[in-house]
Tab-separated table of C-alpha atoms in Angstrom:
chain	number	residue	atom	x	y	z
L	1	MET	CA	-42.218	26.192	-43.539
L	2	ALA	CA	-38.798	26.228	-41.911
L	3	GLU	CA	-38.615	22.440	-42.110
L	4	SER	CA	-39.414	22.539	-45.844
L	5	GLU	CA	-36.627	25.065	-46.453
L	6	TYR	CA	-34.191	22.843	-44.501
L	7	ASP	CA	-35.058	19.784	-46.609
L	8	SER	CA	-34.556	21.777	-49.788
L	9	SER	CA	-31.104	22.916	-48.614
L	10	VAL	CA	-30.049	19.340	-47.831
L	11	LYS	CA	-31.205	18.108	-51.234
L	12	ALA	CA	-29.320	20.911	-52.957
L	13	ALA	CA	-26.136	20.105	-51.021
L	14	VAL	CA	-26.416	16.421	-51.941
L	15	ILE	CA	-26.881	17.263	-55.613
L	16	VAL	CA	-23.883	19.612	-55.585
L	17	GLY	CA	-21.743	16.964	-53.835
L	18	CYS	CA	-22.685	14.293	-56.360
L	19	CYS	CA	-21.893	16.602	-59.245
L	20	LEU	CA	-18.518	17.425	-57.699
L	21	ILE	CA	-17.639	13.732	-57.289
L	22	LEU	CA	-18.651	12.959	-60.866
L	23	GLY	CA	-16.623	15.896	-62.116
L	24	LEU	CA	-13.462	14.829	-60.271
L	25	THR	CA	-13.874	11.249	-61.475
L	26	ALA	CA	-14.230	12.352	-65.084
L	27	ALA	CA	-11.248	14.680	-64.782
L	28	GLY	CA	-9.110	11.884	-63.367
L	29	TYR	CA	-10.143	9.585	-66.200
L	30	PHE	CA	-9.214	12.050	-68.920
L	31	VAL	CA	-5.923	12.980	-67.238
L	32	GLY	CA	-5.050	9.283	-66.995
L	33	ARG	CA	-5.908	8.715	-70.637
L	34	GLY	CA	-3.774	11.679	-71.573
L	35	ALA	CA	-0.787	10.276	-69.638
L	36	LEU	CA	-1.164	6.897	-71.281
L	37	ARG	CA	-1.388	8.491	-74.703
L	38	PHE	CA	1.716	10.599	-73.994
L	39	LYS	CA	3.669	7.531	-72.893
L	40	SER	CA	2.675	5.538	-75.950
L	41	ASP	CA	3.805	8.384	-78.200
L	42	VAL	CA	7.494	7.971	-77.145
L	43	ARG	CA	9.418	6.876	-80.233
L	44	THR	CA	12.507	4.697	-79.830
L	45	VAL	CA	15.104	2.885	-81.906
L	46	THR	CA	16.927	-0.284	-80.826
L	47	VAL	CA	20.502	-0.805	-82.015
L	48	ARG	CA	23.531	-2.918	-81.126
L	49	GLY	CA	26.917	-1.612	-80.107
L	50	LEU	CA	29.931	-3.803	-80.905
L	51	VAL	CA	33.399	-3.416	-79.427
L	52	GLU	CA	36.468	-5.654	-79.748
L	53	ARG	CA	39.712	-5.315	-77.830
L	54	GLU	CA	42.937	-7.332	-78.152
L	55	VAL	CA	44.431	-8.130	-74.749
L	56	SER	CA	47.506	-10.096	-73.686
L	57	ALA	CA	47.171	-12.644	-70.884
L	58	ASP	CA	48.950	-11.671	-67.676
L	59	GLU	CA	49.035	-15.112	-66.045
L	60	ALA	CA	49.493	-18.716	-67.141
L	61	VAL	CA	48.737	-22.043	-65.458
L	62	TRP	CA	50.707	-25.066	-66.646
L	63	THR	CA	49.955	-28.516	-65.228
L	64	LEU	CA	52.782	-31.003	-65.757
L	65	SER	CA	51.547	-34.522	-65.020
L	66	LEU	CA	53.666	-37.610	-64.359
L	67	ARG	CA	52.763	-41.293	-64.291
L	68	ARG	CA	54.602	-44.539	-63.618
L	69	ALA	CA	53.429	-48.167	-63.573
L	70	GLY	CA	54.910	-51.420	-62.242
L	71	ASP	CA	54.452	-54.462	-60.017
L	72	ASP	CA	56.844	-53.325	-57.266
L	73	LEU	CA	55.110	-50.487	-55.407
L	74	SER	CA	58.269	-49.216	-53.699
L	75	GLU	CA	60.130	-49.101	-56.993
L	76	VAL	CA	57.287	-47.300	-58.754
L	77	HIS	CA	57.167	-44.656	-56.021
L	78	ARG	CA	60.934	-44.231	-56.159
L	79	ARG	CA	60.847	-43.686	-59.911
L	80	ILE	CA	58.025	-41.137	-59.853
L	81	SER	CA	59.697	-39.226	-57.005
L	82	LYS	CA	62.844	-39.071	-59.112
L	83	ASP	CA	60.799	-37.834	-62.086
L	84	ARG	CA	59.217	-35.101	-59.979
L	85	ASP	CA	62.591	-33.937	-58.657
L	86	ALA	CA	63.899	-33.757	-62.219
L	87	LEU	CA	60.810	-31.796	-63.272
L	88	LEU	CA	61.196	-29.271	-60.441
L	89	ALA	CA	64.881	-28.834	-61.296
L	90	PHE	CA	63.966	-28.296	-64.963
L	91	LEU	CA	61.474	-25.544	-64.089
L	92	GLN	CA	64.014	-23.805	-61.870
L	93	GLN	CA	66.560	-23.935	-64.688
L	94	GLN	CA	63.969	-22.260	-66.909
L	95	GLY	CA	63.849	-19.296	-64.534
L	96	PHE	CA	60.822	-20.095	-62.359
L	97	SER	CA	60.853	-19.804	-58.581
L	98	ALA	CA	59.734	-22.414	-56.069
L	99	ALA	CA	56.867	-20.095	-55.064
L	100	GLU	CA	55.414	-20.458	-58.562
L	101	MET	CA	55.342	-24.276	-58.325
L	102	THR	CA	52.813	-26.392	-56.452
L	103	ARG	CA	53.234	-30.127	-55.898
L	104	GLN	CA	50.057	-32.124	-56.305
L	105	PRO	CA	49.321	-35.203	-54.141
L	106	THR	CA	50.584	-38.567	-55.347
L	107	ARG	CA	47.814	-40.959	-56.354
L	108	THR	CA	48.259	-44.747	-56.305
L	109	VAL	CA	45.940	-47.276	-57.955
L	110	ASP	CA	46.160	-50.974	-57.054
L	111	LYS	CA	44.395	-52.788	-59.864
L	112	LEU	CA	43.982	-55.962	-57.785
L	113	ALA	CA	42.129	-53.978	-55.125
L	114	ARG	CA	39.411	-52.958	-57.538
L	115	GLU	CA	35.929	-54.437	-57.391
L	116	TYR	CA	36.648	-57.086	-60.012
L	117	GLY	CA	39.966	-58.021	-58.403
L	118	GLN	CA	41.880	-58.731	-61.610
L	119	PRO	CA	43.646	-56.501	-64.146
L	120	GLN	CA	41.618	-55.871	-67.246
L	121	ALA	CA	42.681	-57.093	-70.672
L	122	GLY	CA	45.769	-55.306	-71.934
L	123	GLU	CA	46.910	-54.121	-68.491
L	124	ARG	CA	50.449	-55.253	-67.739
L	125	PHE	CA	51.207	-53.818	-64.305
L	126	ARG	CA	49.453	-53.969	-60.957
L	127	TYR	CA	50.289	-50.484	-59.632
L	128	LEU	CA	49.685	-47.146	-61.315
L	129	VAL	CA	51.150	-44.075	-59.590
L	130	SER	CA	50.547	-40.508	-60.770
L	131	THR	CA	51.316	-36.992	-59.586
L	132	ALA	CA	51.692	-33.495	-61.007
L	133	VAL	CA	53.349	-30.123	-60.575
L	134	VAL	CA	51.293	-26.992	-61.277
L	135	LEU	CA	53.161	-23.904	-62.418
L	136	ARG	CA	51.307	-20.606	-61.976
L	137	THR	CA	53.305	-17.679	-63.292
L	138	THR	CA	53.133	-14.201	-64.772
L	139	GLN	CA	56.259	-14.872	-66.857
L	140	ILE	CA	54.379	-15.608	-70.066
L	141	GLU	CA	57.341	-15.397	-72.451
L	142	GLN	CA	59.500	-17.513	-70.149
L	143	LEU	CA	56.819	-20.198	-70.022
L	144	GLN	CA	56.577	-20.317	-73.804
L	145	LYS	CA	60.327	-20.851	-73.979
L	146	ALA	CA	60.056	-23.656	-71.425
L	147	LEU	CA	57.404	-25.351	-73.560
L	148	GLY	CA	59.927	-25.684	-76.337
L	149	ALA	CA	62.585	-27.057	-73.991
L	150	THR	CA	60.663	-30.051	-72.595
L	151	GLU	CA	62.805	-32.324	-74.758
L	152	GLU	CA	65.410	-31.992	-72.010
L	153	LEU	CA	63.080	-33.965	-69.754
L	154	LEU	CA	62.791	-36.754	-72.321
L	155	LYS	CA	66.569	-37.049	-72.400
L	156	GLN	CA	66.421	-37.763	-68.659
L	157	GLY	CA	63.727	-40.393	-69.125
L	158	VAL	CA	60.947	-38.176	-67.759
L	159	ILE	CA	57.731	-38.481	-69.757
L	160	LEU	CA	54.952	-35.944	-69.229
L	161	ASP	CA	51.525	-37.564	-69.027
L	162	ALA	CA	49.291	-35.911	-71.620
L	163	GLU	CA	46.280	-38.165	-70.947
L	164	ARG	CA	45.411	-36.435	-67.658
L	165	GLU	CA	44.997	-33.137	-69.483
L	166	GLY	CA	41.883	-34.440	-71.225
L	167	ASN	CA	40.459	-31.923	-73.670
L	168	ILE	CA	41.406	-28.846	-71.622
L	169	ALA	CA	44.043	-26.389	-72.815
L	170	ASN	CA	47.416	-26.809	-71.131
L	171	PRO	CA	48.968	-24.389	-70.420
L	172	ARG	CA	45.993	-22.118	-69.867
L	173	TYR	CA	46.524	-18.378	-70.336
L	174	VAL	CA	44.426	-16.121	-68.114
L	175	ILE	CA	43.428	-12.443	-68.026
L	176	THR	CA	43.256	-11.651	-64.312
L	177	LYS	CA	42.159	-8.001	-64.827
L	178	PHE	CA	39.027	-9.022	-66.697
L	179	ASN	CA	36.622	-7.164	-64.362
L	180	GLU	CA	38.689	-3.982	-64.656
L	181	LEU	CA	38.259	-4.041	-68.442
L	182	ARG	CA	34.484	-4.570	-68.323
L	183	PRO	CA	33.420	-0.912	-67.622
L	184	GLU	CA	35.628	0.393	-70.432
L	185	LEU	CA	34.251	-2.138	-72.911
L	186	LEU	CA	30.680	-1.314	-71.899
L	187	ALA	CA	31.293	2.428	-72.346
L	188	LEU	CA	32.751	1.884	-75.822
L	189	ALA	CA	29.872	-0.411	-76.820
L	190	THR	CA	27.371	2.251	-75.705
L	191	LYS	CA	29.253	4.924	-77.649
L	192	ASN	CA	29.266	2.794	-80.803
L	193	ALA	CA	25.559	2.036	-80.385
L	194	ARG	CA	24.767	5.760	-80.191
L	195	ILE	CA	26.711	6.357	-83.419
L	196	VAL	CA	24.560	3.749	-85.172
L	197	ALA	CA	21.389	5.277	-83.699
L	198	GLN	CA	22.435	8.766	-84.832
L	199	GLN	CA	22.898	7.520	-88.385
L	200	PHE	CA	19.412	6.021	-88.309
L	201	ALA	CA	17.967	9.207	-86.823
L	202	ALA	CA	19.648	11.403	-89.438
L	203	ASP	CA	18.111	9.320	-92.220
L	204	SER	CA	14.696	9.677	-90.545
L	205	GLY	CA	14.940	13.414	-89.861
L	206	VAL	CA	14.958	13.095	-86.054
L	207	SER	CA	17.565	13.265	-83.286
L	208	VAL	CA	18.701	10.776	-80.636
L	209	GLY	CA	17.740	11.346	-77.016
L	210	LYS	CA	18.468	9.512	-73.795
L	211	ILE	CA	18.744	5.750	-73.288
L	212	HIS	CA	15.307	4.182	-72.854
L	213	SER	CA	16.528	0.675	-71.973
L	214	ALA	CA	19.738	-1.329	-72.303
L	215	HIS	CA	20.990	-4.909	-72.218
L	216	GLN	CA	24.706	-5.197	-71.546
L	217	GLY	CA	25.251	-8.596	-73.137
L	218	SER	CA	28.039	-11.020	-72.267
L	219	ILE	CA	31.728	-10.615	-73.012
L	220	GLN	CA	33.132	-13.342	-75.245
L	221	ILE	CA	36.800	-14.324	-75.252
L	222	PHE	CA	38.445	-15.518	-78.461
L	223	GLY	CA	41.983	-16.742	-78.926
L	224	SER	CA	44.328	-15.378	-81.558
L	225	ASP	CA	43.489	-18.531	-83.539
L	226	GLY	CA	39.798	-17.563	-83.611
L	227	HIS	CA	38.566	-20.264	-81.215
L	228	ASP	CA	36.066	-19.373	-78.495
L	229	GLU	CA	37.823	-19.431	-75.099
L	230	SER	CA	34.943	-18.099	-72.994
L	231	SER	CA	34.770	-21.360	-71.016
L	232	ALA	CA	37.403	-22.179	-68.393
L	233	TYR	CA	37.485	-25.693	-69.885
L	234	SER	CA	38.163	-24.578	-73.445
L	235	PRO	CA	40.360	-27.008	-75.427
L	236	THR	CA	42.475	-24.099	-76.692
L	237	SER	CA	44.155	-21.149	-75.004
L	238	THR	CA	46.406	-18.491	-76.523
L	239	ALA	CA	48.528	-15.828	-74.859
L	240	VAL	CA	46.868	-13.057	-76.889
L	241	LYS	CA	43.080	-12.886	-76.770
L	242	LYS	CA	40.308	-10.830	-78.325
L	243	LEU	CA	37.489	-9.615	-76.080
L	244	ARG	CA	34.149	-8.984	-77.786
L	245	LEU	CA	31.079	-7.309	-76.303
L	246	VAL	CA	27.748	-6.725	-78.054
L	247	SER	CA	25.273	-4.524	-76.147
L	248	THR	CA	21.650	-3.945	-77.173
L	249	ILE	CA	20.480	-0.398	-76.404
L	250	GLU	CA	17.158	1.345	-76.995
L	251	PHE	CA	17.380	5.134	-77.508
L	252	GLU	CA	14.538	7.622	-77.461
L	253	LEU	CA	13.989	9.692	-80.605
L	254	ARG	CA	12.903	13.312	-80.535
């Protein structure tokens, strides 16, 4: 009799335990479904915030290249050294210091030492010697004046080599405080995006909440002539630039 009562108690405990497990499982399922449904009910609006800022360059890099050719190597080197001295003197006369000038190495090409051993058609001289002086300065206005005075070099027989510049702007105007401007531009773009979102929300009878997600976007640099100068190898470069940032931001609606 006692054994029968014990078996009945065990069976009852097992049944109660199973019911408890099933109940907890079901509760967890419905709670999870409720959380998913709540998350999917979040309404959002995605807008773009545009900001543009005109900024003046605070540094300029001007590469002045020289080249001479001839059959007498010593004479060619003498002439290009004289040209470089005249160029350095010209820059000093324009108000630039020696610390702002950097002499580039002199490069000599012997056309007879090339793989084919003979000058190509149309080449008159055996030796080609080139060098350059790089001016890096914060005196933007002074540099622009010097650009208009390069005729003085021509009067001395000094010819600047434009071929070495390729398709890259020369001089190149730079904004060195670019990273310092980034947070301010991002804040303004976010502010403008919220204004657009608020207009949308007002038309829909709702209000704008917190940011749900955001994509900063890249900052583009345009010259005062409208050309894109975002690349360091841009063929144009102006002293006054326009920075443009377009951010994509998703706001919650409530």
